[in-house]
Structure formats: structure tokens, C-alpha cells
Amino acid sequence: MGMKEVYQEKIEAQLKEWSAKINELKAKADQASADAKSKIYQEIEDLKPKMEAAQKKLNDIKAAGAEKWENLKTASEKTMEELKSRWKIVKNKYL
């Protein structure tokens, strides 16, 4: 397995983990008061564009050739760091 495939698997695993955590957060929101529920769902909505951007970067890497994917990796890592940072804030607030 090449470096590209290893990197793809790493990103896919991280996105699956965050998706599961978001589902966990949704379940918690459903049990919360109306005000807290609204706040939690807003946080989830704020995470969606970052998740979508990370998924797009992953798709771009999958489609890229052996040489081009290295250039995409840097942008992907930046997107993943932004998502990770935002997720930590949300996690600390609600989980």
C-alpha cells in the first residue's frame, strides 16, 4: 500500500469518527432543553461545511495522480486541522 492510500485511509477513519461523534452530539441534543438543543444543533450546522470541505479534499486526493496528491495533501491537512480545532471546541462544550 502506497503513501497515498495510507493517507486516504487515515482521513477516511478520522471523518468516520467525527461523523459518529456528531451523531452522538445529536442524540445528546435531543435529550436537552429547548435552548440547549438549539445551541447544539447550531454547532452541528457550523461543523457541516468543514466536514464537507474535508470530504471534498479527500475526494480530490483520491482522484489525483501519484504526483499531484502530494500537493493536495497540504491543503487537506489544513482543512482537517480546522475541523479538528472546531470539533475540540464543540466537544468541550457539550460532550
PDB file of C-alpha atoms in Angstrom:
ATOM      1  CA  MET A   1       0.000   0.000   0.000  1.00  0.00           C
ATOM      2  CA  GLY A   2       1.414   3.351  -1.015  1.00  0.00           C
ATOM      3  CA  MET A   3       1.615   6.565   0.962  1.00  0.00           C
ATOM      4  CA  LYS A   4      -1.424   7.985  -0.843  1.00  0.00           C
ATOM      5  CA  GLU A   5      -3.604   5.037   0.160  1.00  0.00           C
ATOM      6  CA  VAL A   6      -2.375   5.139   3.756  1.00  0.00           C
ATOM      7  CA  TYR A   7      -3.155   8.854   3.937  1.00  0.00           C
ATOM      8  CA  GLN A   8      -6.611   8.322   2.412  1.00  0.00           C
ATOM      9  CA  GLU A   9      -7.418   5.636   4.976  1.00  0.00           C
ATOM     10  CA  LYS A  10      -6.273   7.907   7.791  1.00  0.00           C
ATOM     11  CA  ILE A  11      -8.522  10.754   6.615  1.00  0.00           C
ATOM     12  CA  GLU A  12     -11.461   8.422   5.992  1.00  0.00           C
ATOM     13  CA  ALA A  13     -11.128   6.979   9.501  1.00  0.00           C
ATOM     14  CA  GLN A  14     -10.987  10.443  11.063  1.00  0.00           C
ATOM     15  CA  LEU A  15     -14.046  11.613   9.131  1.00  0.00           C
ATOM     16  CA  LYS A  16     -15.981   8.489  10.175  1.00  0.00           C
ATOM     17  CA  GLU A  17     -15.015   9.092  13.787  1.00  0.00           C
ATOM     18  CA  TRP A  18     -16.152  12.710  13.675  1.00  0.00           C
ATOM     19  CA  SER A  19     -19.368  11.719  11.932  1.00  0.00           C
ATOM     20  CA  ALA A  20     -20.094   9.236  14.719  1.00  0.00           C
ATOM     21  CA  LYS A  21     -19.316  11.895  17.323  1.00  0.00           C
ATOM     22  CA  ILE A  22     -21.686  14.321  15.591  1.00  0.00           C
ATOM     23  CA  ASN A  23     -24.394  11.661  15.734  1.00  0.00           C
ATOM     24  CA  GLU A  24     -23.639  11.263  19.439  1.00  0.00           C
ATOM     25  CA  LEU A  25     -23.967  15.020  19.843  1.00  0.00           C
ATOM     26  CA  LYS A  26     -27.315  14.968  18.005  1.00  0.00           C
ATOM     27  CA  ALA A  27     -28.565  12.295  20.392  1.00  0.00           C
ATOM     28  CA  LYS A  28     -27.491  14.439  23.330  1.00  0.00           C
ATOM     29  CA  ALA A  29     -29.230  17.460  21.795  1.00  0.00           C
ATOM     30  CA  ASP A  30     -32.465  15.514  21.511  1.00  0.00           C
ATOM     31  CA  GLN A  31     -32.373  14.981  25.279  1.00  0.00           C
ATOM     32  CA  ALA A  32     -31.531  18.604  26.114  1.00  0.00           C
ATOM     33  CA  SER A  33     -33.754  21.543  26.929  1.00  0.00           C
ATOM     34  CA  ALA A  34     -35.115  23.573  24.020  1.00  0.00           C
ATOM     35  CA  ASP A  35     -32.494  26.314  24.448  1.00  0.00           C
ATOM     36  CA  ALA A  36     -29.578  23.891  24.729  1.00  0.00           C
ATOM     37  CA  LYS A  37     -30.947  21.826  21.857  1.00  0.00           C
ATOM     38  CA  SER A  38     -30.988  24.891  19.642  1.00  0.00           C
ATOM     39  CA  LYS A  39     -27.406  25.771  20.558  1.00  0.00           C
ATOM     40  CA  ILE A  40     -26.133  22.250  19.970  1.00  0.00           C
ATOM     41  CA  TYR A  41     -27.842  21.980  16.595  1.00  0.00           C
ATOM     42  CA  GLN A  42     -26.344  25.322  15.600  1.00  0.00           C
ATOM     43  CA  GLU A  43     -22.897  23.992  16.481  1.00  0.00           C
ATOM     44  CA  ILE A  44     -23.596  20.935  14.339  1.00  0.00           C
ATOM     45  CA  GLU A  45     -24.665  23.157  11.448  1.00  0.00           C
ATOM     46  CA  ASP A  46     -21.438  25.127  11.843  1.00  0.00           C
ATOM     47  CA  LEU A  47     -19.434  21.886  11.584  1.00  0.00           C
ATOM     48  CA  LYS A  48     -21.143  20.685   8.400  1.00  0.00           C
ATOM     49  CA  PRO A  49     -19.288  22.953   5.948  1.00  0.00           C
ATOM     50  CA  LYS A  50     -15.976  21.932   7.496  1.00  0.00           C
ATOM     51  CA  MET A  51     -16.875  18.240   7.235  1.00  0.00           C
ATOM     52  CA  GLU A  52     -17.956  18.742   3.634  1.00  0.00           C
ATOM     53  CA  ALA A  53     -14.717  20.579   2.827  1.00  0.00           C
ATOM     54  CA  ALA A  54     -12.672  17.766   4.348  1.00  0.00           C
ATOM     55  CA  GLN A  55     -14.638  15.184   2.369  1.00  0.00           C
ATOM     56  CA  LYS A  56     -14.075  17.176  -0.826  1.00  0.00           C
ATOM     57  CA  LYS A  57     -10.331  17.317  -0.169  1.00  0.00           C
ATOM     58  CA  LEU A  58     -10.337  13.557   0.362  1.00  0.00           C
ATOM     59  CA  ASN A  59     -12.208  13.036  -2.903  1.00  0.00           C
ATOM     60  CA  ASP A  60      -9.714  15.304  -4.685  1.00  0.00           C
ATOM     61  CA  ILE A  61      -6.830  13.242  -3.316  1.00  0.00           C
ATOM     62  CA  LYS A  62      -8.497  10.007  -4.385  1.00  0.00           C
ATOM     63  CA  ALA A  63      -8.904  11.362  -7.912  1.00  0.00           C
ATOM     64  CA  ALA A  64      -5.389  12.823  -8.105  1.00  0.00           C
ATOM     65  CA  GLY A  65      -2.471  11.125  -9.735  1.00  0.00           C
ATOM     66  CA  ALA A  66       0.521   9.856  -7.811  1.00  0.00           C
ATOM     67  CA  GLU A  67       2.428  13.127  -8.084  1.00  0.00           C
ATOM     68  CA  LYS A  68      -0.419  15.621  -7.698  1.00  0.00           C
ATOM     69  CA  TRP A  69      -1.821  14.182  -4.477  1.00  0.00           C
ATOM     70  CA  GLU A  70       1.214  15.410  -2.523  1.00  0.00           C
ATOM     71  CA  ASN A  71       0.246  18.993  -3.381  1.00  0.00           C
ATOM     72  CA  LEU A  72      -3.325  18.338  -2.266  1.00  0.00           C
ATOM     73  CA  LYS A  73      -2.143  16.792   0.991  1.00  0.00           C
ATOM     74  CA  THR A  74      -1.063  20.166   2.407  1.00  0.00           C
ATOM     75  CA  ALA A  75      -4.467  21.736   1.725  1.00  0.00           C
ATOM     76  CA  SER A  76      -6.165  18.654   3.114  1.00  0.00           C
ATOM     77  CA  GLU A  77      -4.141  18.793   6.319  1.00  0.00           C
ATOM     78  CA  LYS A  78      -5.065  22.446   6.804  1.00  0.00           C
ATOM     79  CA  THR A  79      -8.751  21.645   6.343  1.00  0.00           C
ATOM     80  CA  MET A  80      -8.513  18.715   8.752  1.00  0.00           C
ATOM     81  CA  GLU A  81      -6.765  20.875  11.364  1.00  0.00           C
ATOM     82  CA  GLU A  82      -9.509  23.499  11.106  1.00  0.00           C
ATOM     83  CA  LEU A  83     -12.150  20.806  11.538  1.00  0.00           C
ATOM     84  CA  LYS A  84     -10.247  19.242  14.440  1.00  0.00           C
ATOM     85  CA  SER A  85      -9.894  22.594  16.162  1.00  0.00           C
ATOM     86  CA  ARG A  86     -13.591  23.397  15.784  1.00  0.00           C
ATOM     87  CA  TRP A  87     -14.563  19.912  16.893  1.00  0.00           C
ATOM     88  CA  LYS A  88     -12.492  20.244  20.083  1.00  0.00           C
ATOM     89  CA  ILE A  89     -14.386  23.425  20.973  1.00  0.00           C
ATOM     90  CA  VAL A  90     -17.755  21.765  20.425  1.00  0.00           C
ATOM     91  CA  LYS A  91     -16.705  18.585  22.250  1.00  0.00           C
ATOM     92  CA  ASN A  92     -15.521  20.528  25.285  1.00  0.00           C
ATOM     93  CA  LYS A  93     -18.813  22.394  25.453  1.00  0.00           C
ATOM     94  CA  TYR A  94     -21.208  19.508  25.086  1.00  0.00           C
ATOM     95  CA  LEU A  95     -19.580  16.085  25.484  1.00  0.00           C
TER      96      LEU A  95
END
